[in-house]
mmCIF file of C-alpha atoms in Angstrom:
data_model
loop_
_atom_site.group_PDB
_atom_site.id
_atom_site.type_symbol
_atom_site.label_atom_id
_atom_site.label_comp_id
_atom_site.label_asym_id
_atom_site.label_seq_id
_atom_site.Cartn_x
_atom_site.Cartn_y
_atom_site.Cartn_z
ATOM 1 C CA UNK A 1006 21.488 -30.074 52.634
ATOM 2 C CA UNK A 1007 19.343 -28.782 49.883
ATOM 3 C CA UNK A 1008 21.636 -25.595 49.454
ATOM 4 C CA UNK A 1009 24.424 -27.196 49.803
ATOM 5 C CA UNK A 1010 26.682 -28.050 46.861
ATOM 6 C CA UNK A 1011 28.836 -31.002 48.198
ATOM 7 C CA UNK A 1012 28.142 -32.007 51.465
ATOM 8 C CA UNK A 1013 30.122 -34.274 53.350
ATOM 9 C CA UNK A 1014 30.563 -35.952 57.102
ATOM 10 C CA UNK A 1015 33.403 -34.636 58.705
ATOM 11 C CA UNK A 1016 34.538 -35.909 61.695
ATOM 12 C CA UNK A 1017 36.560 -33.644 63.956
ATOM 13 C CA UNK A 1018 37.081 -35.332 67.114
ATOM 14 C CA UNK A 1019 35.727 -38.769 69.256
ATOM 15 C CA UNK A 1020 31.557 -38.900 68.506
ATOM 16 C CA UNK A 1021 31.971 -35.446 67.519
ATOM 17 C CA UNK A 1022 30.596 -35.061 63.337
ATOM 18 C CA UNK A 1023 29.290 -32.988 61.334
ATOM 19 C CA UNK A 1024 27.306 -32.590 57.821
ATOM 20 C CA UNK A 1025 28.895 -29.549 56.325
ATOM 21 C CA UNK A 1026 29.350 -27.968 52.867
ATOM 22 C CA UNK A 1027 32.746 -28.429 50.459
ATOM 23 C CA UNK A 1028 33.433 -27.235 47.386
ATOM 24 C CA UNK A 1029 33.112 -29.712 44.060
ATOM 25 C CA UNK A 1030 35.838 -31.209 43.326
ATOM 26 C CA UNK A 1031 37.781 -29.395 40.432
ATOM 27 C CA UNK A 1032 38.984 -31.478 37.547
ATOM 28 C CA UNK A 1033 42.838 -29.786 37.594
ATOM 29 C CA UNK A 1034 44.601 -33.248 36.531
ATOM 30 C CA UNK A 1035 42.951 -34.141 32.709
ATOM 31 C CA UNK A 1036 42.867 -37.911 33.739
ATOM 32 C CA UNK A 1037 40.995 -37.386 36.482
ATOM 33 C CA UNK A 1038 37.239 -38.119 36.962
ATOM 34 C CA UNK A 1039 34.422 -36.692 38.741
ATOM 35 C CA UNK A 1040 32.301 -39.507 40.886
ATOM 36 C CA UNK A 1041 28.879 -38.624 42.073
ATOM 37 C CA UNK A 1042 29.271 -41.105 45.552
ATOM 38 C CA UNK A 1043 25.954 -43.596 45.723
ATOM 39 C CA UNK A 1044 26.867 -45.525 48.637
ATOM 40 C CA UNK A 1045 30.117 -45.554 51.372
ATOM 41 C CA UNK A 1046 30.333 -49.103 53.557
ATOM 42 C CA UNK A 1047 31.474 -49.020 56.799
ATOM 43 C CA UNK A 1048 34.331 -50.750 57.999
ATOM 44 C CA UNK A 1049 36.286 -51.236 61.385
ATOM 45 C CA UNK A 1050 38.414 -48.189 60.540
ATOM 46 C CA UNK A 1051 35.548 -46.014 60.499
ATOM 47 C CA UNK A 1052 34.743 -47.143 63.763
ATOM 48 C CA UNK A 1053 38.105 -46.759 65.409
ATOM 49 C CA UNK A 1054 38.277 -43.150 64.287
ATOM 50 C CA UNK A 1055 34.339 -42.707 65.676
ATOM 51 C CA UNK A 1056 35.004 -43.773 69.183
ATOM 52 C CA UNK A 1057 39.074 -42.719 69.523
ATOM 53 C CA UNK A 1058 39.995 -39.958 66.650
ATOM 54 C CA UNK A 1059 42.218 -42.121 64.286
ATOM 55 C CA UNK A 1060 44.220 -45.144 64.401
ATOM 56 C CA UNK A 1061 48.080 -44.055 64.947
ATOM 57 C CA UNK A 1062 47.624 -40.727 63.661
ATOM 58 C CA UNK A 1063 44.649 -38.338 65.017
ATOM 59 C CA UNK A 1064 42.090 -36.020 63.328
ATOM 60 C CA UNK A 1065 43.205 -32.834 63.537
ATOM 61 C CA UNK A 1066 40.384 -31.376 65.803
ATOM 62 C CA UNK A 1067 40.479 -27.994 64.261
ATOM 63 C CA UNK A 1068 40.241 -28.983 60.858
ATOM 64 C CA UNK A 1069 38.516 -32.103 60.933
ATOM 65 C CA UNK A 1070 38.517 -34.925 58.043
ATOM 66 C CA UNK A 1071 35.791 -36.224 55.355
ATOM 67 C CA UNK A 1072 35.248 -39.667 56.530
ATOM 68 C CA UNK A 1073 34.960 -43.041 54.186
ATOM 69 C CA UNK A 1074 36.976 -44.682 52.249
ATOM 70 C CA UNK A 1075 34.628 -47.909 51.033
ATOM 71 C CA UNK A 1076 32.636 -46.304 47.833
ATOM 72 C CA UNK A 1077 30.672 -46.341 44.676
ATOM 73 C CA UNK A 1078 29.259 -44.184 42.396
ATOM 74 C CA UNK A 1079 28.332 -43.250 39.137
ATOM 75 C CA UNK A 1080 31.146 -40.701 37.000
ATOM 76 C CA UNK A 1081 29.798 -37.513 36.553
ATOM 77 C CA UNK A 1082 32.193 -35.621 35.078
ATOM 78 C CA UNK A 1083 35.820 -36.535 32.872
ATOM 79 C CA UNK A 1084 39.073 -34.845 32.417
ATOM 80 C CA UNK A 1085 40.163 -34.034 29.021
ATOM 81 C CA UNK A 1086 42.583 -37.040 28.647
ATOM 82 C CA UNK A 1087 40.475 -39.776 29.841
ATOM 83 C CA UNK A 1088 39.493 -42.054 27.462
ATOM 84 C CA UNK A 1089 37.993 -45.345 29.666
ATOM 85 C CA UNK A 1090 35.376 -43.612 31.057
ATOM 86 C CA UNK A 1091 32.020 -41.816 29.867
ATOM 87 C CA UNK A 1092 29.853 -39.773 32.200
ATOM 88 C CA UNK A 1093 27.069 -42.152 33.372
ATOM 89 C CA UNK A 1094 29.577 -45.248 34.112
ATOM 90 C CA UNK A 1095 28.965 -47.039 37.422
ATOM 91 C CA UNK A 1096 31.915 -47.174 39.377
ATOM 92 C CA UNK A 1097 33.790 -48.889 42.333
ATOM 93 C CA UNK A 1098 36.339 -46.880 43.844
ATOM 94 C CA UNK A 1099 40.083 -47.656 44.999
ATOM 95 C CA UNK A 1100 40.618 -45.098 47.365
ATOM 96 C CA UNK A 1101 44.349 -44.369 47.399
ATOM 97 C CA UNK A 1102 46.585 -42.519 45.034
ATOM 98 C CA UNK A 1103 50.457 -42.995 44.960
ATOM 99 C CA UNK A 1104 53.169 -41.484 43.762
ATOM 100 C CA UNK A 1105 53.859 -43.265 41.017
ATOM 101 C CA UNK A 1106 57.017 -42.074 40.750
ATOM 102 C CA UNK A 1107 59.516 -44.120 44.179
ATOM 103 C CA UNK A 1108 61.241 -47.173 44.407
ATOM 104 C CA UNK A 1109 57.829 -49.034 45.440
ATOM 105 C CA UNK A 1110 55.748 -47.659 42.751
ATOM 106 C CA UNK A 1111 58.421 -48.328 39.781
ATOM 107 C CA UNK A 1112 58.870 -51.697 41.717
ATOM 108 C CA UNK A 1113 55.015 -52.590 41.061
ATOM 109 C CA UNK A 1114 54.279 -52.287 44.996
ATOM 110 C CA UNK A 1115 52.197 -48.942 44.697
ATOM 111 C CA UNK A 1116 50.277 -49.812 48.121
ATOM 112 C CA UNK A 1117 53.689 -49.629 49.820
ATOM 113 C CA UNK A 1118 54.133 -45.837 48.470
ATOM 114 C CA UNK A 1119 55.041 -43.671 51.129
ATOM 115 C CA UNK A 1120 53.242 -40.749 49.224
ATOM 116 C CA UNK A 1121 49.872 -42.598 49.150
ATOM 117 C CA UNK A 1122 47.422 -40.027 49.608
ATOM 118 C CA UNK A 1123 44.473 -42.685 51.180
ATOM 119 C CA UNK A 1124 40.655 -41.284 51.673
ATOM 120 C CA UNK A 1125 40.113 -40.090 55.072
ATOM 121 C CA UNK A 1126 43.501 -40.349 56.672
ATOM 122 C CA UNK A 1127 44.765 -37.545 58.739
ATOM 123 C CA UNK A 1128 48.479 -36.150 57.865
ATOM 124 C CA UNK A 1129 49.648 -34.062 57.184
ATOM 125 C CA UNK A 1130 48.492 -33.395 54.541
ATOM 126 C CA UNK A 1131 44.955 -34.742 55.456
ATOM 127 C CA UNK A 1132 43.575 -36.380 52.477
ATOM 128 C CA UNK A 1133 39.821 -35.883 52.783
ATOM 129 C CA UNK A 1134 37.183 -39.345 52.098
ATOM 130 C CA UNK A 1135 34.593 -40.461 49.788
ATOM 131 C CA UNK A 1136 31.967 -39.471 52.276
ATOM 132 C CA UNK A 1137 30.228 -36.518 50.218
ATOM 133 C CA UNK A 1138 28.538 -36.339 47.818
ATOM 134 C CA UNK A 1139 30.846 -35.741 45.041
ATOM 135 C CA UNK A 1140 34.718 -37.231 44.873
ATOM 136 C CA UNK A 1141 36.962 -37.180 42.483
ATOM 137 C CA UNK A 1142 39.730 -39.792 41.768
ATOM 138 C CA UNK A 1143 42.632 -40.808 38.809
ATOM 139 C CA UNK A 1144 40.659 -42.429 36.184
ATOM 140 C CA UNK A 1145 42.660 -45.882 36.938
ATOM 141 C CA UNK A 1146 40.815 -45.945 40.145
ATOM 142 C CA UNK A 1147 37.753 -45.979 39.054
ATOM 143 C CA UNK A 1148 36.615 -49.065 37.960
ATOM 144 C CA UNK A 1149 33.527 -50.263 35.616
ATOM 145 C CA UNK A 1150 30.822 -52.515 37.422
ATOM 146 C CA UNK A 1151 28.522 -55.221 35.034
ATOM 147 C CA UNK A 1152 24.717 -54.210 34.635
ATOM 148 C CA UNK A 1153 24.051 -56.907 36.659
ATOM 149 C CA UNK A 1154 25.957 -55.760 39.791
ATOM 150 C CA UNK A 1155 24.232 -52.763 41.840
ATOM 151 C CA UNK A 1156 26.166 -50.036 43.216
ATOM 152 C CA UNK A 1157 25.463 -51.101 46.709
ATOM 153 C CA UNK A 1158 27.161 -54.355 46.021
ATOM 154 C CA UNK A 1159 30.078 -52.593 44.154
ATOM 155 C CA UNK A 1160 30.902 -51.150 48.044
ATOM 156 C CA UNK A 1161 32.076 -54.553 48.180
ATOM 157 C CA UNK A 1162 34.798 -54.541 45.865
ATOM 158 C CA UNK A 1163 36.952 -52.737 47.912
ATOM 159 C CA UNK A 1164 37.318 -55.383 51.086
ATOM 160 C CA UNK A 1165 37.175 -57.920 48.080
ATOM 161 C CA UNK A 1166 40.512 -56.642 47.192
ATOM 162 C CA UNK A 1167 42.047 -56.756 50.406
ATOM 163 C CA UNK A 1168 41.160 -60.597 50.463
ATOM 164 C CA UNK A 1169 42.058 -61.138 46.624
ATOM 165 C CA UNK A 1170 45.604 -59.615 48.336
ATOM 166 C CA UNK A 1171 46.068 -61.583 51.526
ATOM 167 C CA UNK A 1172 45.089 -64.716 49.480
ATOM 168 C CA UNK A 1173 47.864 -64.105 47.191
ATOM 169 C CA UNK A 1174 49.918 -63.234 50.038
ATOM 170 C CA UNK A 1175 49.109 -66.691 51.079
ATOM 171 C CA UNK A 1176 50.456 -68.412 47.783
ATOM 172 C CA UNK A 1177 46.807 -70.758 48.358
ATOM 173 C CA UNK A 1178 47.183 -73.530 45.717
ATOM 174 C CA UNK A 1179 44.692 -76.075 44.819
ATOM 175 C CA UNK A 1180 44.320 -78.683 46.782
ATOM 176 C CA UNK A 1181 45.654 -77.187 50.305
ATOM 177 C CA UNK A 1182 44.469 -76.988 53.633
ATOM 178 C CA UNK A 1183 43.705 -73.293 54.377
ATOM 179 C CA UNK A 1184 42.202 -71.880 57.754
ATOM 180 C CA UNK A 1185 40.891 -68.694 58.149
ATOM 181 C CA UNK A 1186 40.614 -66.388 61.536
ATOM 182 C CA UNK A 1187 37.999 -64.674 61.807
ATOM 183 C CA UNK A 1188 34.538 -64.236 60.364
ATOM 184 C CA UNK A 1189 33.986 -60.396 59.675
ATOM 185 C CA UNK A 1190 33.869 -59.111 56.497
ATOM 186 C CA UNK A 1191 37.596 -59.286 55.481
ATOM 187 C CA UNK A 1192 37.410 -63.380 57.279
ATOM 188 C CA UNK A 1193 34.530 -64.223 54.758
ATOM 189 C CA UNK A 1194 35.865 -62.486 51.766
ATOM 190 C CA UNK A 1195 39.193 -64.015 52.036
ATOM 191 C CA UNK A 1196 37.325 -67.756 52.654
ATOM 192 C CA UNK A 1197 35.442 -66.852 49.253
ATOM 193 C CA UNK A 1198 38.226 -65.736 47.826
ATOM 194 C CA UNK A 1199 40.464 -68.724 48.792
ATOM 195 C CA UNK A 1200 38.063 -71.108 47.362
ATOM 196 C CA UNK A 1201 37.981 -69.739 44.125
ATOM 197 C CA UNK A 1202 41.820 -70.203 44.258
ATOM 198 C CA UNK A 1203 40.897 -73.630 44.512
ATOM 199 C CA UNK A 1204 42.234 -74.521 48.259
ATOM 200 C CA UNK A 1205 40.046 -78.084 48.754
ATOM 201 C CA UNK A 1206 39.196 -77.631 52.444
ATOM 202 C CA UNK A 1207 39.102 -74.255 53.848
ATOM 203 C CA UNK A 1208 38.083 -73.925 57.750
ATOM 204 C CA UNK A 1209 36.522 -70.594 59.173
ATOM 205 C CA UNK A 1210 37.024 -70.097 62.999
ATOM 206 C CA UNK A 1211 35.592 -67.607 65.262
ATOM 207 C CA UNK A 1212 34.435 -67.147 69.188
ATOM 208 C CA UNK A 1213 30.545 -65.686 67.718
ATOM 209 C CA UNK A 1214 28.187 -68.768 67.033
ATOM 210 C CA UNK A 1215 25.728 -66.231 64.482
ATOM 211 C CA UNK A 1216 29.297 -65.177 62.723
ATOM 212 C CA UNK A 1217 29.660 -69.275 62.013
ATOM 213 C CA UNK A 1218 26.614 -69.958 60.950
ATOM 214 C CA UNK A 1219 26.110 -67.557 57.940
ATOM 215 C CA UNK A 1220 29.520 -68.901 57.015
ATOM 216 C CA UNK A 1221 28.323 -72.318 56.446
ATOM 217 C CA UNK A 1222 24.911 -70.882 54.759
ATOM 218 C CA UNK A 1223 26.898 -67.988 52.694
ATOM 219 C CA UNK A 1224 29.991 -70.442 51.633
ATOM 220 C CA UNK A 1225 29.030 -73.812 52.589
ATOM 221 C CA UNK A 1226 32.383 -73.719 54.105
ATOM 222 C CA UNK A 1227 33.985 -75.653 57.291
ATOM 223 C CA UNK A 1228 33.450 -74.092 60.972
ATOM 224 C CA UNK A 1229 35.209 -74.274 64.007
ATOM 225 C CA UNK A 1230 34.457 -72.405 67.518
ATOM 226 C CA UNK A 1231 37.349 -71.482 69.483
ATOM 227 C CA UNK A 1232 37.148 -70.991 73.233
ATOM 228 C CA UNK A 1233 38.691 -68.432 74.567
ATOM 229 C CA UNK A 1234 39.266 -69.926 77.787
ATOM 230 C CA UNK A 1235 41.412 -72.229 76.530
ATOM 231 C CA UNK A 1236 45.032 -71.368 75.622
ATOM 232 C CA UNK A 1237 45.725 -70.963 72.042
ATOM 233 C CA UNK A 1238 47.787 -74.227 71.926
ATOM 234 C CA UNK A 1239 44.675 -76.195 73.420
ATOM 235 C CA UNK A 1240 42.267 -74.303 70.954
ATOM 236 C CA UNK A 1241 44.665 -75.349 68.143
ATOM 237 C CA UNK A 1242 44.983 -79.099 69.173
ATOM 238 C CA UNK A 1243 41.299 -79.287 69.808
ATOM 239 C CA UNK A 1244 40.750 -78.104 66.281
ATOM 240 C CA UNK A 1245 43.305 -80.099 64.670
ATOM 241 C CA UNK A 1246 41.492 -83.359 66.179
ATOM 242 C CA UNK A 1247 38.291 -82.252 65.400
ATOM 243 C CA UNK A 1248 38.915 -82.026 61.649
ATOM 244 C CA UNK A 1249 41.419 -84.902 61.908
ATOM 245 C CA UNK A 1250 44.198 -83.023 60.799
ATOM 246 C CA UNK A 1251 46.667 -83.888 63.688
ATOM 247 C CA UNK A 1252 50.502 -84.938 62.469
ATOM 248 C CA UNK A 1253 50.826 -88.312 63.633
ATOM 249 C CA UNK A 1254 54.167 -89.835 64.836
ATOM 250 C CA UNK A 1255 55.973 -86.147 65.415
ATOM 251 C CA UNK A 1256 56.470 -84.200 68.556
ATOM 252 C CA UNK A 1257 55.951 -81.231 67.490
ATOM 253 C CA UNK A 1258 53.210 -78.562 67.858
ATOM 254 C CA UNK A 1259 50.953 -78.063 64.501
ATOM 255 C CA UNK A 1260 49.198 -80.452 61.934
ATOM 256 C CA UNK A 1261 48.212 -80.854 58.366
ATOM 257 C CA UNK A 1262 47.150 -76.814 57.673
ATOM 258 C CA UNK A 1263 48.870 -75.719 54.497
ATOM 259 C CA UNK A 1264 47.828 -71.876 54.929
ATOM 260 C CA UNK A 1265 46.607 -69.472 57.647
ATOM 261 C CA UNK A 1266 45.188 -66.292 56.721
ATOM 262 C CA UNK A 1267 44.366 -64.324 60.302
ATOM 263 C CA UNK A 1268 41.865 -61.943 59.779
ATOM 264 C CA UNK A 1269 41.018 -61.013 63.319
ATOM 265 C CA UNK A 1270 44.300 -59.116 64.549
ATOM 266 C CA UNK A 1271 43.435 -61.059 68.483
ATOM 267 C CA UNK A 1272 46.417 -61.818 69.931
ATOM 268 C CA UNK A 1273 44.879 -65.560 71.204
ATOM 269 C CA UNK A 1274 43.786 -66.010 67.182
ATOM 270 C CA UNK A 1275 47.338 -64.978 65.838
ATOM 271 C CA UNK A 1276 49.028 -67.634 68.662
ATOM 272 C CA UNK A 1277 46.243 -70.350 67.865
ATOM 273 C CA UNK A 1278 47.358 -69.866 63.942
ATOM 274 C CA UNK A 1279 51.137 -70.320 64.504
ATOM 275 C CA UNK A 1280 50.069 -73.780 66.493
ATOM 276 C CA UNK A 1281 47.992 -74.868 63.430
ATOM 277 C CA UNK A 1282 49.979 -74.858 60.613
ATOM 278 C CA UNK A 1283 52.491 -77.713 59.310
ATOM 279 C CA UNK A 1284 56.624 -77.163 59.495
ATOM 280 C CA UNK A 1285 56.927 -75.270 55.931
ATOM 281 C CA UNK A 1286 53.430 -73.443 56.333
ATOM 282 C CA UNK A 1287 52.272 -70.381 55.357
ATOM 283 C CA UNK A 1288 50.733 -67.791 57.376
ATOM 284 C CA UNK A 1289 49.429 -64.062 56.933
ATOM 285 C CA UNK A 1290 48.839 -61.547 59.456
ATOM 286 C CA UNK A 1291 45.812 -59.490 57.661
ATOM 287 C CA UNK A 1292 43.479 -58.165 60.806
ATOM 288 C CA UNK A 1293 44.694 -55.411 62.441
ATOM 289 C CA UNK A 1294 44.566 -55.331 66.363
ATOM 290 C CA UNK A 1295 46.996 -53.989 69.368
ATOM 291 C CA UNK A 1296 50.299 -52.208 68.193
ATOM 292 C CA UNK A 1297 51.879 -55.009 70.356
ATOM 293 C CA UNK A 1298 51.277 -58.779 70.986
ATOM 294 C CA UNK A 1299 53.636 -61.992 72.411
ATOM 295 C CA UNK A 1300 53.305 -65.006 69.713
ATOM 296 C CA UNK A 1301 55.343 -68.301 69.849
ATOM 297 C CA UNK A 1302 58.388 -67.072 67.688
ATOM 298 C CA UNK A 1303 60.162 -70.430 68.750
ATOM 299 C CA UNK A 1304 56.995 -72.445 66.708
ATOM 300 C CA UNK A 1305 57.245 -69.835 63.773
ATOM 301 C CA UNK A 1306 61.147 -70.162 63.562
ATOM 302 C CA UNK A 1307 61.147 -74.005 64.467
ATOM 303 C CA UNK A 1308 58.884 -74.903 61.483
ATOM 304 C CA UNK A 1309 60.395 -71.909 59.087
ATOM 305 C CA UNK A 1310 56.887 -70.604 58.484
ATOM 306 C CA UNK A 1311 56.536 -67.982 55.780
ATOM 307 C CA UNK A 1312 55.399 -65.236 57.906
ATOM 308 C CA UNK A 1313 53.557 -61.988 56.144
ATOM 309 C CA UNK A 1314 52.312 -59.049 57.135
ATOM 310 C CA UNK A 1315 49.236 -57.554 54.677
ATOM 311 C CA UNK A 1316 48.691 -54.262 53.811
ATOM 312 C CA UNK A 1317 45.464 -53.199 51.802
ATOM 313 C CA UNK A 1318 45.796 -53.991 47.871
ATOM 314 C CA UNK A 1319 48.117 -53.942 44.836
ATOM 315 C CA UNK A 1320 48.681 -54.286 41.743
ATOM 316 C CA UNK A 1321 46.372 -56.295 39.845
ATOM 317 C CA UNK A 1322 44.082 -56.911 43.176
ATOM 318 C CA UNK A 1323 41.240 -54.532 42.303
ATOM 319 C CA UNK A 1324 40.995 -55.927 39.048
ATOM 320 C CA UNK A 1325 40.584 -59.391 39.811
ATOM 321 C CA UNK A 1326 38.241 -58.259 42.876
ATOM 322 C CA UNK A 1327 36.113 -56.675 40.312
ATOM 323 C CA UNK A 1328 36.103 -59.912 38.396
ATOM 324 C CA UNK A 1329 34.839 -62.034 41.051
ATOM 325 C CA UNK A 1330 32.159 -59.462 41.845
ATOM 326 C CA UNK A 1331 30.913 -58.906 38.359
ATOM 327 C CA UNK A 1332 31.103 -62.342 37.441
ATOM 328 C CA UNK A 1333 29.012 -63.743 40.467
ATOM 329 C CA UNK A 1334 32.086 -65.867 41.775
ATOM 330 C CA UNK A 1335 31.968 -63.906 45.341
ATOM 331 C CA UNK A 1336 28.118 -63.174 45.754
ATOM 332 C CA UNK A 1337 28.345 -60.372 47.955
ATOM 333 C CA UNK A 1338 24.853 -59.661 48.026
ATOM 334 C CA UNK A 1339 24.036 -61.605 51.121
ATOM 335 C CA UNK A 1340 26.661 -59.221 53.140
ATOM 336 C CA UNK A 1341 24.990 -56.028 52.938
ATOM 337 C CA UNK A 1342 23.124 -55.834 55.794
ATOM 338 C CA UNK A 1343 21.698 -52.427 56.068
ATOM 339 C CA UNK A 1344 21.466 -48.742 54.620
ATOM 340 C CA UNK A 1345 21.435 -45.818 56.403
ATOM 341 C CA UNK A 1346 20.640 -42.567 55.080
ATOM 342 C CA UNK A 1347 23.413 -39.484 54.704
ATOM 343 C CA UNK A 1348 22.620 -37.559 57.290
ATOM 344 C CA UNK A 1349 22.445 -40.615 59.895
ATOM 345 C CA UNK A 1350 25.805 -41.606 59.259
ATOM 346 C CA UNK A 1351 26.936 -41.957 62.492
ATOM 347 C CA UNK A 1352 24.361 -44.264 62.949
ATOM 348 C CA UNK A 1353 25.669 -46.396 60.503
ATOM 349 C CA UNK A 1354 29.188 -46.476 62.537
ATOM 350 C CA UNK A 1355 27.468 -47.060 65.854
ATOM 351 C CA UNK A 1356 25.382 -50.034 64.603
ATOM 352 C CA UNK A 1357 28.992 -51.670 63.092
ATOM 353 C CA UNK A 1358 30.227 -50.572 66.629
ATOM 354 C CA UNK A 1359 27.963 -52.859 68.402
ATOM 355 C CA UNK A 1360 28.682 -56.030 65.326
ATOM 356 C CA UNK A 1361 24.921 -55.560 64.225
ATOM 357 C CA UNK A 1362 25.014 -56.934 60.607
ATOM 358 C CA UNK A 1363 28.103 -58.070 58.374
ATOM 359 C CA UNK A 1364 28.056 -54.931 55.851
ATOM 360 C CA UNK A 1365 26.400 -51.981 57.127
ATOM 361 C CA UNK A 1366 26.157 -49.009 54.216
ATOM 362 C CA UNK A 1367 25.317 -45.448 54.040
ATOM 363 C CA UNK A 1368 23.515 -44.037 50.791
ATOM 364 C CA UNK A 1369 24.624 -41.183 49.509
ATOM 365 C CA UNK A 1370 23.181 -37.738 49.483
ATOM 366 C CA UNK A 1371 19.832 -38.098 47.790
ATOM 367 C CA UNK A 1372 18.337 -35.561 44.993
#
């Protein structure tokens, strides 16, 4: 890679990558910004397209795409109208640019732009990923980290986001019941981020014993292990008398749960959820699993839940996920569970593959 001026991971095809070299990003727009990429996380996504080529739409095999999307980095070069940002600033990445100029954009709802142009997602046109050594983004997507915040950690900002969204999805208040589905990443972000929305008991559930217990020592929050040879009704009584949050006096499936954010995208956690929540409740749908899956649409229609889908981040997400990482209110520290070097990349998406660690990273190309 010595002679190489931008190398980059670019997947063509299932466990078929390669390191090869791109040309440096040119700075054509003058608010655009030059990042020199220190570290790319790896998330489920990456995984998907590792072992089956994409996730609805496939890598072109011919071409092949520049993987990651998770990223930080330090700006290397500015465009001649940016004014935010200096050379030298430490950066976290938002890895999608929009339009700007629809219905949804104008409307505030930029993630919902059906011109997004999102790192590493096949098209056309592909829009290559942060997984190079140099990228180059809109100065509004770049965003300052605190001196006290490594660039490592500032990976984190981005699935910080996505929780900062679903929370506010979720309309948490203080004082509510929330329950969360699912302890990956996303599942502990989102329990961080709900408590620092001030919910007053917030519940983490999963099937993985290890995924509980850093939970409780991370958070300090509430755990519950579901059984998946249950049915999703008995998982969701058994929970509700566990914490004592049954509805006494009713007949009617679901207790004293103000919120459910599902994080897991299992059909048996989505089905549990809808059992859990009170008539009135709240639930959003932010894990991502089959295309297709049978819930209880009688429970969800009989107790007029507010029923949401989640998609990635808006507006005014990043910035408030930057806020809770500089300011030490979401310690993401203890997720990052490993580094990988460059070249090993694949590595990196193999180990996730196998749910070693919470936050596995990949450094970026060394000097």
């Amino acid at each position: 890679m010595d002679t190489m001026q931008n190398p980059s991971i670019v997947l063509y095809n299932t466990h078929n990558a390669k390191i090869e070299d791109k040309p440096i990003p040119s700075l054509t727009n003058p608010n655009d910004v030059l990042i020199r990429i220190a570290y790319i996380g790896v998330c489920g996504s990456d995984v998907h397209f590792w072992h089956h080529g994409g996730i609805g739409k496939s890598v072109n095999p011919n071409t092949g795409i520049v993987m990651g999307h998770e990223a930080s980095g330090t700006v290397h070069s500015v465009g001649s109208a940016v004014t935010r940002l200096q050379p030298g600033a430490r950066v976290a990445i938002e890895p999608g640019t929009p339009c700007r100029l629809c219905s949804a954009c104008k409307a505030g709802t930029y993630h919902l732009c059906r011109q997004m142009r999102f790192a590493a997602a096949p098209g056309p046109p592909d829009t290559q990923g942060c997984l190079s050594k140099y990228y180059v983004v809109p100065e509004d997507m770049a965003y300052e980290i605190g001196d006290g915040v490594g660039l490592d950690e500032a990976v984190c900002v981005e699935p910080t986001a996505v929780a900062v969204h679903a929370v506010r999805l979720g309309d948490v208040r203080p004082g509510e019941t929330v329950v969360v589905m699912g302890s990956g990443t996303i599942g502990l972000l989102v329990a961080a981020v709900t408590l620092q929305f001030g919910a007053h008991r917030v519940i983490l559930v999963d099937i993985l014993a290890s995924k509980l217990e850093f939970a409780r020592s991370w958070l300090g929050v509430e755990t519950f292990l579901a059984d998946p040879t249950l049915s999703p009704e008995d998982d969701a009584a058994r929970l509700l008398k566990h914490f004592s949050l049954e509805e006494s006096g009713i007949d009617t499936t679901g207790g004293l749960v103000d919120t459910l954010l599902e994080c897991s995208g299992a059909a048996s956690s989505i089905n549990m959820g809808v059992h859990l929540l009170r008539p009135g409740g709240k639930y959003v749908q932010t894990g991502v699993g089959k295309a297709k899956i049978e819930f209880p649409i009688v429970a969800v229609s009989n107790k007029e839940l507010m029923f949401r889908g989640c998609f990635r981040y808006g507006a005014g997400d990043y910035d408030l996920a930057v806020k809770l990482v500089n300011e030490g209110r979401v310690k993401v520290k203890a997720l990052l569970s490993s580094v990988t070097r460059f070249e090993d990349a694949t590595e990196a998406w193999e180990k996730t593959s196998r749910g070693e660690g919470i936050k596995n990273l990949i450094e970026g190309v060394r000097e």
